Short mmCIF file of C-alpha atoms in Angstrom, two decimals:
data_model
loop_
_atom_site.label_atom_id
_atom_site.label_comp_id
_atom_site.label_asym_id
_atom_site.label_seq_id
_atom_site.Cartn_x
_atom_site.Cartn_y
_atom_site.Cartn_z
CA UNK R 1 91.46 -86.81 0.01
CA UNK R 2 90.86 -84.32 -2.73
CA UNK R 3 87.78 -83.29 -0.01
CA UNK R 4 90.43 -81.96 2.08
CA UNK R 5 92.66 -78.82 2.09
CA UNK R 6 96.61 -80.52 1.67
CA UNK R 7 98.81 -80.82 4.89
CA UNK R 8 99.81 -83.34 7.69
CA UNK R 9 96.08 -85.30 7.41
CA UNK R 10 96.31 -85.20 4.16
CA UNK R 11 100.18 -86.20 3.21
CA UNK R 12 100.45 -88.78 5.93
CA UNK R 13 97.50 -90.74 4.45
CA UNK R 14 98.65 -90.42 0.85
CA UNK R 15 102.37 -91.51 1.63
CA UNK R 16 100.68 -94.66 3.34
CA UNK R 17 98.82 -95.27 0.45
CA UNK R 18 101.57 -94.78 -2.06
CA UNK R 19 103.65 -96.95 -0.39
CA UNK R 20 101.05 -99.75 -0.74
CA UNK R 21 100.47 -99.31 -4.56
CA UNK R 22 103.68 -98.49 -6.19
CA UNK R 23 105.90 -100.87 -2.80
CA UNK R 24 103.97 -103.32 -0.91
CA UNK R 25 101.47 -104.64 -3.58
CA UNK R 26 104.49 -105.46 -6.43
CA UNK R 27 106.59 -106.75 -4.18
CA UNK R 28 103.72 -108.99 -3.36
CA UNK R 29 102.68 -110.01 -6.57
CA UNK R 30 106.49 -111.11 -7.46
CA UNK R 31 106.40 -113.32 -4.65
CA UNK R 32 103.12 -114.66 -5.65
CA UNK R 33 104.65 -115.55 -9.33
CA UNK R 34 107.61 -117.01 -7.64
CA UNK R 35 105.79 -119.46 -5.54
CA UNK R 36 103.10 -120.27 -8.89
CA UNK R 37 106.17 -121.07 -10.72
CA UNK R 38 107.83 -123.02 -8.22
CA UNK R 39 104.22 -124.99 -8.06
CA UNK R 40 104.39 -125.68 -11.54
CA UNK R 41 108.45 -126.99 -11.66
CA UNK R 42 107.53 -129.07 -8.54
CA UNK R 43 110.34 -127.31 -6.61
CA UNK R 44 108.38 -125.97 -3.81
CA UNK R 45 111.67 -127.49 -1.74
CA UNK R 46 113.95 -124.62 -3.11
CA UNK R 47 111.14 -121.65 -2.75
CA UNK R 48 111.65 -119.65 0.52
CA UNK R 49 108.11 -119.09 1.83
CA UNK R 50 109.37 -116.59 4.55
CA UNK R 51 110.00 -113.68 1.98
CA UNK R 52 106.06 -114.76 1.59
CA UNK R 53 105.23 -114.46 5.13
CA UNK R 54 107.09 -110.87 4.89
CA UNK R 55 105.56 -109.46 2.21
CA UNK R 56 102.16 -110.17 3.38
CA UNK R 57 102.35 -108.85 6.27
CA UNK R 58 104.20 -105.50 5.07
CA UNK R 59 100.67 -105.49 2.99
CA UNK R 60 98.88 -106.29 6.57
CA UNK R 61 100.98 -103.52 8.43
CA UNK R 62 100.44 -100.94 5.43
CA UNK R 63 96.46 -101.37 5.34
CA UNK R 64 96.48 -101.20 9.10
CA UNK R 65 98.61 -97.89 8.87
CA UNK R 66 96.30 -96.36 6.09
CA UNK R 67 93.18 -96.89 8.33
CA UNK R 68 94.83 -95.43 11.51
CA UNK R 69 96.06 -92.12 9.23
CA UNK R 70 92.41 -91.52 7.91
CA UNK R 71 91.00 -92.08 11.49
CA UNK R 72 93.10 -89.51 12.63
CA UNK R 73 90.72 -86.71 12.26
CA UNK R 74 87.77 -88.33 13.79
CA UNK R 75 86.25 -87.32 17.01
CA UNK R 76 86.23 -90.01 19.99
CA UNK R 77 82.47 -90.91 19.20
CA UNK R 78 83.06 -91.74 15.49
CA UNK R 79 86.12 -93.98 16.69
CA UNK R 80 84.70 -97.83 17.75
CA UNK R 81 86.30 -99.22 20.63
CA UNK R 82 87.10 -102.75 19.37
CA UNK R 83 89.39 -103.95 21.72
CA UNK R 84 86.81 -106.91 23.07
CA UNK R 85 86.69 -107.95 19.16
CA UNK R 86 90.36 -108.41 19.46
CA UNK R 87 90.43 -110.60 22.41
CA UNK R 88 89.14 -113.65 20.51
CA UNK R 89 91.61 -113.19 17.53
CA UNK R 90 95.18 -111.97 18.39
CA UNK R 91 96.32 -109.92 15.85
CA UNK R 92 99.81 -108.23 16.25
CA UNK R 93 100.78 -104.47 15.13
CA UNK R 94 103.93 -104.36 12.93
CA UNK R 95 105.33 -102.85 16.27
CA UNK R 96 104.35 -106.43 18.47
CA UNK R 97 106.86 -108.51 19.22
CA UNK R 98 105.15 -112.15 18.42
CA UNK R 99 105.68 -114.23 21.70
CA UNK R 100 103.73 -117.04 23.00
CA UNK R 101 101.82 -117.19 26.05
CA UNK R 102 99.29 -114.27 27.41
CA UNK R 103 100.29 -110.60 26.12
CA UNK R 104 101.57 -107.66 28.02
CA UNK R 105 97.85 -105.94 28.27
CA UNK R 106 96.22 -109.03 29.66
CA UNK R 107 98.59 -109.16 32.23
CA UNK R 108 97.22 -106.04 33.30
CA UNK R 109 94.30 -107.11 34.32
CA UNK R 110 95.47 -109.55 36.62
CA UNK R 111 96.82 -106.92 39.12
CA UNK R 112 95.23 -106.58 42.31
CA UNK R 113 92.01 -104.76 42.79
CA UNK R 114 93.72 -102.00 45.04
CA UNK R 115 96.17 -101.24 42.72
CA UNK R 116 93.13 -101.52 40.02
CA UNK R 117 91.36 -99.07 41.60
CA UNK R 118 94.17 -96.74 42.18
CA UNK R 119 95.04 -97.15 38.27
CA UNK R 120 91.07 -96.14 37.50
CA UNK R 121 91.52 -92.93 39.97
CA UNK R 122 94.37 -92.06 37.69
CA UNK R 123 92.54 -92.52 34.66
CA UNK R 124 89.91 -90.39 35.70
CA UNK R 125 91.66 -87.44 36.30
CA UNK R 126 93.08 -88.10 32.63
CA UNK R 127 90.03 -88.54 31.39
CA UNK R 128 89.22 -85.01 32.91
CA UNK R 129 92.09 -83.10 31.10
CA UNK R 130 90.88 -85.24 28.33
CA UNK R 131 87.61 -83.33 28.29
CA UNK R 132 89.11 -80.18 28.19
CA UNK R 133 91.45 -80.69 25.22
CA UNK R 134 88.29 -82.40 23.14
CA UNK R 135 86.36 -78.89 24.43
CA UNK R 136 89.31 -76.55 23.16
CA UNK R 137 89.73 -78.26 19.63
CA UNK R 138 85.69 -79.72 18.82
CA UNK R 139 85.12 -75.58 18.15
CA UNK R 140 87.75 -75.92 15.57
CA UNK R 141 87.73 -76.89 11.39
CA UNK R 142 90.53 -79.27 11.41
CA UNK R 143 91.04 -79.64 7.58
CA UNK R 144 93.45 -76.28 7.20
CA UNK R 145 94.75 -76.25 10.57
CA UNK R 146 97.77 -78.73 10.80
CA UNK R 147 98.02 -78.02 14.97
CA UNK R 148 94.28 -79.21 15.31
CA UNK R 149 95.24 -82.26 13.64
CA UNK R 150 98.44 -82.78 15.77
CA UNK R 151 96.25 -82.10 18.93
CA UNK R 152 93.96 -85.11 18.17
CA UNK R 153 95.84 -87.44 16.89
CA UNK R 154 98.14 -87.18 20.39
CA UNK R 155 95.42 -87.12 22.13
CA UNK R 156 94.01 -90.75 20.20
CA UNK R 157 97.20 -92.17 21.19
CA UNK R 158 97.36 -91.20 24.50
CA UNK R 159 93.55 -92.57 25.15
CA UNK R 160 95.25 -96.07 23.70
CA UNK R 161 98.32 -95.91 26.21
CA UNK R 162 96.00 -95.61 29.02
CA UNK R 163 93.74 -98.05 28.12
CA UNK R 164 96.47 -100.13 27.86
CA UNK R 165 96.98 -99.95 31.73
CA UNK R 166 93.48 -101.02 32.31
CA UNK R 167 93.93 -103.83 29.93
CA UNK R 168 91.91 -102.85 27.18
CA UNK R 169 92.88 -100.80 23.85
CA UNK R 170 94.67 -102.27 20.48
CA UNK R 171 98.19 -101.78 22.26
CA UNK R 172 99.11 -105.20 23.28
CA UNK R 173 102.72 -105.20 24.22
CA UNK R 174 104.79 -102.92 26.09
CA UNK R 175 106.96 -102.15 22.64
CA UNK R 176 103.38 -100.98 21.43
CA UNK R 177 103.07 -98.45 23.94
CA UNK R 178 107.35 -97.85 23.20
CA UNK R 179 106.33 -97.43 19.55
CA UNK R 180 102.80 -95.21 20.69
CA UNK R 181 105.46 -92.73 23.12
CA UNK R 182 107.81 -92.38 20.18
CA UNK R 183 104.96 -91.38 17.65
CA UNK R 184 103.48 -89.12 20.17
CA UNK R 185 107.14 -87.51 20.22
CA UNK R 186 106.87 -86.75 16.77
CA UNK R 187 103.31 -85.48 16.48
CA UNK R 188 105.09 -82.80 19.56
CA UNK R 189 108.22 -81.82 17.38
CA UNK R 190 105.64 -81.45 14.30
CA UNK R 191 103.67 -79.06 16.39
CA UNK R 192 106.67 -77.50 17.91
CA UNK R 193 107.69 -76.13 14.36
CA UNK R 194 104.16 -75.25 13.69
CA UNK R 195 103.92 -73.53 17.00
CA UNK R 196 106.89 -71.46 16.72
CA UNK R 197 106.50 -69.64 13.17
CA UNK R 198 103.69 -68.53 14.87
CA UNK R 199 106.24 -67.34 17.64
CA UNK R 200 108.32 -65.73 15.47
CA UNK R 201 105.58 -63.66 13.86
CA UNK R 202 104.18 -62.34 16.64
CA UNK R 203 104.59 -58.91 18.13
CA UNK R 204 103.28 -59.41 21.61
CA UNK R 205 106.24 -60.10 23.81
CA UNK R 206 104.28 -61.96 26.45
CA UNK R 207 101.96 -64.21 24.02
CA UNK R 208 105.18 -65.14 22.58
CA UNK R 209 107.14 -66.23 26.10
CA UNK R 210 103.79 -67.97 27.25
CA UNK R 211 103.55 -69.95 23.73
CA UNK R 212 107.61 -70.93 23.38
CA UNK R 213 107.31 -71.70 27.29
CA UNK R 214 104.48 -74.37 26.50
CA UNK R 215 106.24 -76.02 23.45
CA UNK R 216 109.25 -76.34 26.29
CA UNK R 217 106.75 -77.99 28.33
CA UNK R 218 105.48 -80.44 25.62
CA UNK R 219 109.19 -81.39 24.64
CA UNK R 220 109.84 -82.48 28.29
CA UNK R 221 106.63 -84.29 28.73
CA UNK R 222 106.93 -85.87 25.82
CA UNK R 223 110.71 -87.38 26.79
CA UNK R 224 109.37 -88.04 29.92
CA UNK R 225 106.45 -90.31 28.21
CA UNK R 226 108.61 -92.04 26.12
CA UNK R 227 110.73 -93.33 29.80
CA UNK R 228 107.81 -94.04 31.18
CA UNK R 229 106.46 -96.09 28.37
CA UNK R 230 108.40 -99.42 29.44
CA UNK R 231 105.55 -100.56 31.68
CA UNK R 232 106.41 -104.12 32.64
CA UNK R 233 103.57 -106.21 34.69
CA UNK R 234 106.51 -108.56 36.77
CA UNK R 235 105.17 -111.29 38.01
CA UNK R 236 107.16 -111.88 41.69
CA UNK R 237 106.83 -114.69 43.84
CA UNK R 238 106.65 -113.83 47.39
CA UNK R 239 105.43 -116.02 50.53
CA UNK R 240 104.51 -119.11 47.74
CA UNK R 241 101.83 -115.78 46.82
CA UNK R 242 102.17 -114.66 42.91
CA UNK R 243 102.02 -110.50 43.22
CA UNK R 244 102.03 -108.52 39.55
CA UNK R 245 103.66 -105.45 40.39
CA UNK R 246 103.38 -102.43 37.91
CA UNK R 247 101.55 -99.85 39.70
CA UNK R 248 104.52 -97.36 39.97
CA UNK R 249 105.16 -97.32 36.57
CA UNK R 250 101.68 -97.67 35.32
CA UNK R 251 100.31 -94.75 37.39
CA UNK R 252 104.35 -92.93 36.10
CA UNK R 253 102.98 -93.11 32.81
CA UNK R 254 99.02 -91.98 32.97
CA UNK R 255 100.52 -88.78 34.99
CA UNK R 256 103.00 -88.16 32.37
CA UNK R 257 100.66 -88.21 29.73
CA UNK R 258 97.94 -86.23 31.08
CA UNK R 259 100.52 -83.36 31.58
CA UNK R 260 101.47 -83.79 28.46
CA UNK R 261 98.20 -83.60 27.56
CA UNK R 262 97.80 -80.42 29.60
CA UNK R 263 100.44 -78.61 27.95
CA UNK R 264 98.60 -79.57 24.77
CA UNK R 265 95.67 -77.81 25.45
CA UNK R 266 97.50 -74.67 26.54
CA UNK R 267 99.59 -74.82 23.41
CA UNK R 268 96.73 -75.07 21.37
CA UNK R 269 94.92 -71.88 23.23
CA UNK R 270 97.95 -69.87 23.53
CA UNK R 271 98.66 -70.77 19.61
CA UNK R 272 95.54 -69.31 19.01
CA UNK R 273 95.57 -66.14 20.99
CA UNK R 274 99.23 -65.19 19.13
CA UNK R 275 97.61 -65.88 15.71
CA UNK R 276 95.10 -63.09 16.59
CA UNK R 277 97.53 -60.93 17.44
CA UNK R 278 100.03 -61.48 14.19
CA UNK R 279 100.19 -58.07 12.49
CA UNK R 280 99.32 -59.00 7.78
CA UNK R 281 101.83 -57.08 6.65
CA UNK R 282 102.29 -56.47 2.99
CA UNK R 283 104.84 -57.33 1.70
CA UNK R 284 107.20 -57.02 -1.78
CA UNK R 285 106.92 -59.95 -2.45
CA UNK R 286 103.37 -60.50 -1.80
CA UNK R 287 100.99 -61.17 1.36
CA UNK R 288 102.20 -63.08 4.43
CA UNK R 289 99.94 -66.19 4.75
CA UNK R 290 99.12 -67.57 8.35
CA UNK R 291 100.80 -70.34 9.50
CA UNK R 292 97.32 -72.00 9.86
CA UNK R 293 94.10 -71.28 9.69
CA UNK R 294 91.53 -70.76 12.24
CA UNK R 295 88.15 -71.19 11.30
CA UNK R 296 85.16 -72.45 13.62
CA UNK R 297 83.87 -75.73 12.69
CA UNK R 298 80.21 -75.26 10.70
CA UNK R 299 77.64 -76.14 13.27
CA UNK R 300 75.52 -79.49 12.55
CA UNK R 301 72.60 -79.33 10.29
CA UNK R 302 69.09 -78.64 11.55
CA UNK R 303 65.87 -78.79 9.79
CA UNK R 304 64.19 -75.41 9.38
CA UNK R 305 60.66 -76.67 9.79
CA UNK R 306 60.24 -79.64 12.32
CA UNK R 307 58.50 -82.51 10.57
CA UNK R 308 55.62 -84.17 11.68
CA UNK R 309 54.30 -87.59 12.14
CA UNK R 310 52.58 -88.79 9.51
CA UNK R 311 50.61 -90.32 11.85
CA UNK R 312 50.23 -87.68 13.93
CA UNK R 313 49.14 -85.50 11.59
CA UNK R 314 46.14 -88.12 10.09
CA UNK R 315 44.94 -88.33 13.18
CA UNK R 316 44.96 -84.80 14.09
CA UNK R 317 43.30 -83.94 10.78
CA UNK R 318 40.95 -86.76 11.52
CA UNK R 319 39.61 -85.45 14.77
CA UNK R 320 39.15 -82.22 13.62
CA UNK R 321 36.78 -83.33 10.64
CA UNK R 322 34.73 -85.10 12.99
CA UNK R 323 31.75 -82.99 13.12
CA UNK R 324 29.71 -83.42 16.94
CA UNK R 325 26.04 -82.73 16.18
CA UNK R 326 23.87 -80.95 18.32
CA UNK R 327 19.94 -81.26 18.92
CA UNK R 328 17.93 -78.39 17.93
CA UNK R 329 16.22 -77.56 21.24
CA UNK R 330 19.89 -77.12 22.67
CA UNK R 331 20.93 -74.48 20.28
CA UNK R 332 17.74 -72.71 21.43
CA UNK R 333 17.88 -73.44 25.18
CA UNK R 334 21.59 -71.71 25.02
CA UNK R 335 19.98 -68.86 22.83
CA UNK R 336 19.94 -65.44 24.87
CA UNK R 337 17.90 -62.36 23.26
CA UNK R 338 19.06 -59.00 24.18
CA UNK R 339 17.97 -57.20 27.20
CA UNK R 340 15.03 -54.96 26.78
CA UNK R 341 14.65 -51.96 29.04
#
């Protein structure tokens, strides 16, 4: 972390990892001693292994947390997709409920196909707003800009909620995608305070309506998501016929999010265009520093000189030391004197 600039990326993945050296990890190793002494006196009987059970997994939950802060940052691409890992060995999120029988994504995936298909038609239209959003913040350096960070990490958690309608994504209950709506609602009131210093500072009465009116939007979007979140696959019986139904609120959700996910984007531009317009003023008691700062991301390396081949190169240099010989009596039958007149 001392690579980055402080702020949200950077605090959020230090407080996880404080609470797992100076919390989790003790409290871990006392229970350990416990149950080795216990071993030793032969009183296993009186030891209460469920404090055990507890403490490892707060050490399983905090881990888990730690990698999900410091993946925050990274694009799509650099994220792996191992939900089909996950199939073979359950593991539940310190926000699963742990119930037996078949889980609340693969359900899912037992809907019909016409309500499958009109589930995908919703996701692609997502996926669509999606590409704008990953368009207006790729251009971006994310390690000084707090709302950059904000931007993706919604947007990471709102790719999980709707893969979670398709059956697919680490979200495997519906209190997963409760928990995902509620953290999404505090990455928006994170952004919201963010978003309106910037407000505040700026002198253009209409950036300033068009930015507030956005953060509005993302509030109500955002309580919206977090209703829609309680997706349920029922299972009715009807004619002796077993029907799932969850379209409604399936295809409730995917549209809240991607207009959440629209007001994101807008947010983000509009949060942009006021910072350009914020007057530096000078002031007694020193310089007024930006809320955040907006610097283009540092395009990706490129050689100067293209390398070649090794290969390539021996055998170029190999056919051109080839030396063709030619007979005598050609070089003179080519020979032309000059004209004589």
């Amino acid at each position: 972390m001392d690579s980055y600039e402080p702020g949200a990326y950077t605090e959020g993945v230090m407080r996880n990892v404080n609470f797992l050296t100076s919390t989790a990890i003790p409290e871990f190793v006392t229970q350990v001693n416990v149950a080795l002494e216990a071993l030793n006196k032969n009183s296993l009987n009186v030891f209460d292994d469920n404090q055990l059970v507890d403490i490892s997994k707060k050490i399983y939950d905090t881990i888990h947390d730690i990698r999900c802060s410091v993946m925050m940052i990274r694009t799509p691409e650099e994220l792996e997709d191992v939900s089909d890992l996950e199939e073979d060995h359950e593991v539940h999120s310190h926000t699963s409920i742990q119930t037996e029988g078949k889980t609340d994504r693969a359900k899912m995936t037992q809907l019909p196909e016409a309500e499958k298909e009109k589930i995908a038609e919703q996701v692609a239209d997502f996926k669509k707003v999606k590409s704008k959003l990953d368009a207006e913040i790729e251009i971006w350096d994310d390690t000084s800009n707090d709302i950059i960070v904000l931007a993706k990490k919604m947007c990471m958690i709102m790719m999980e909620m709707t893969d979670f309608t398709r059956g697919k994504g680490p979200l495997k209950h519906t209190t997963d995608v409760i928990y995902a709506a509620k953290m999404i609602s505090e990455s928006g009131s994170r952004m919201d305070v963010l978003a309106r210093q910037i407000a505040n500072q700026c002198p253009d009465p209409s950036c300033k309506q068009d930015l507030l009116a956005y953060l509005e939007q993302i509030k109500f979007y955002s309580h919206q998501l977090k209703i829609c979140s309680q997706v349920k696959a029922e299972i009715q019986s009807l004619g002796g016929e077993l029907i799932m139904s969850a379209l409604d609120s399936v295809t409730s959700l995917i549209q809240a999010a991607k207009n959440l996910m629209n007001a994101v984007v807008q947010t983000v531009k509009m949060s942009y265009i006021a910072s350009t317009k914020i007057i530096r003023i000078q002031s007694p008691a020193g310089p007024r520093h930006p809320v955040v700062m907006w610097r283009m991301k540092a395009p990706a390396k490129k050689p100067l000189i293209k390398r070649e081949n090794p290969e390539e190169t021996y055998a170029a240099v190999r056919r051109g030391s080839a030396k063709k010989k030619i007979h005598p009596v050609q070089v003179m039958s080519e020979f032309r004197g000059r004209h004589v007149y």
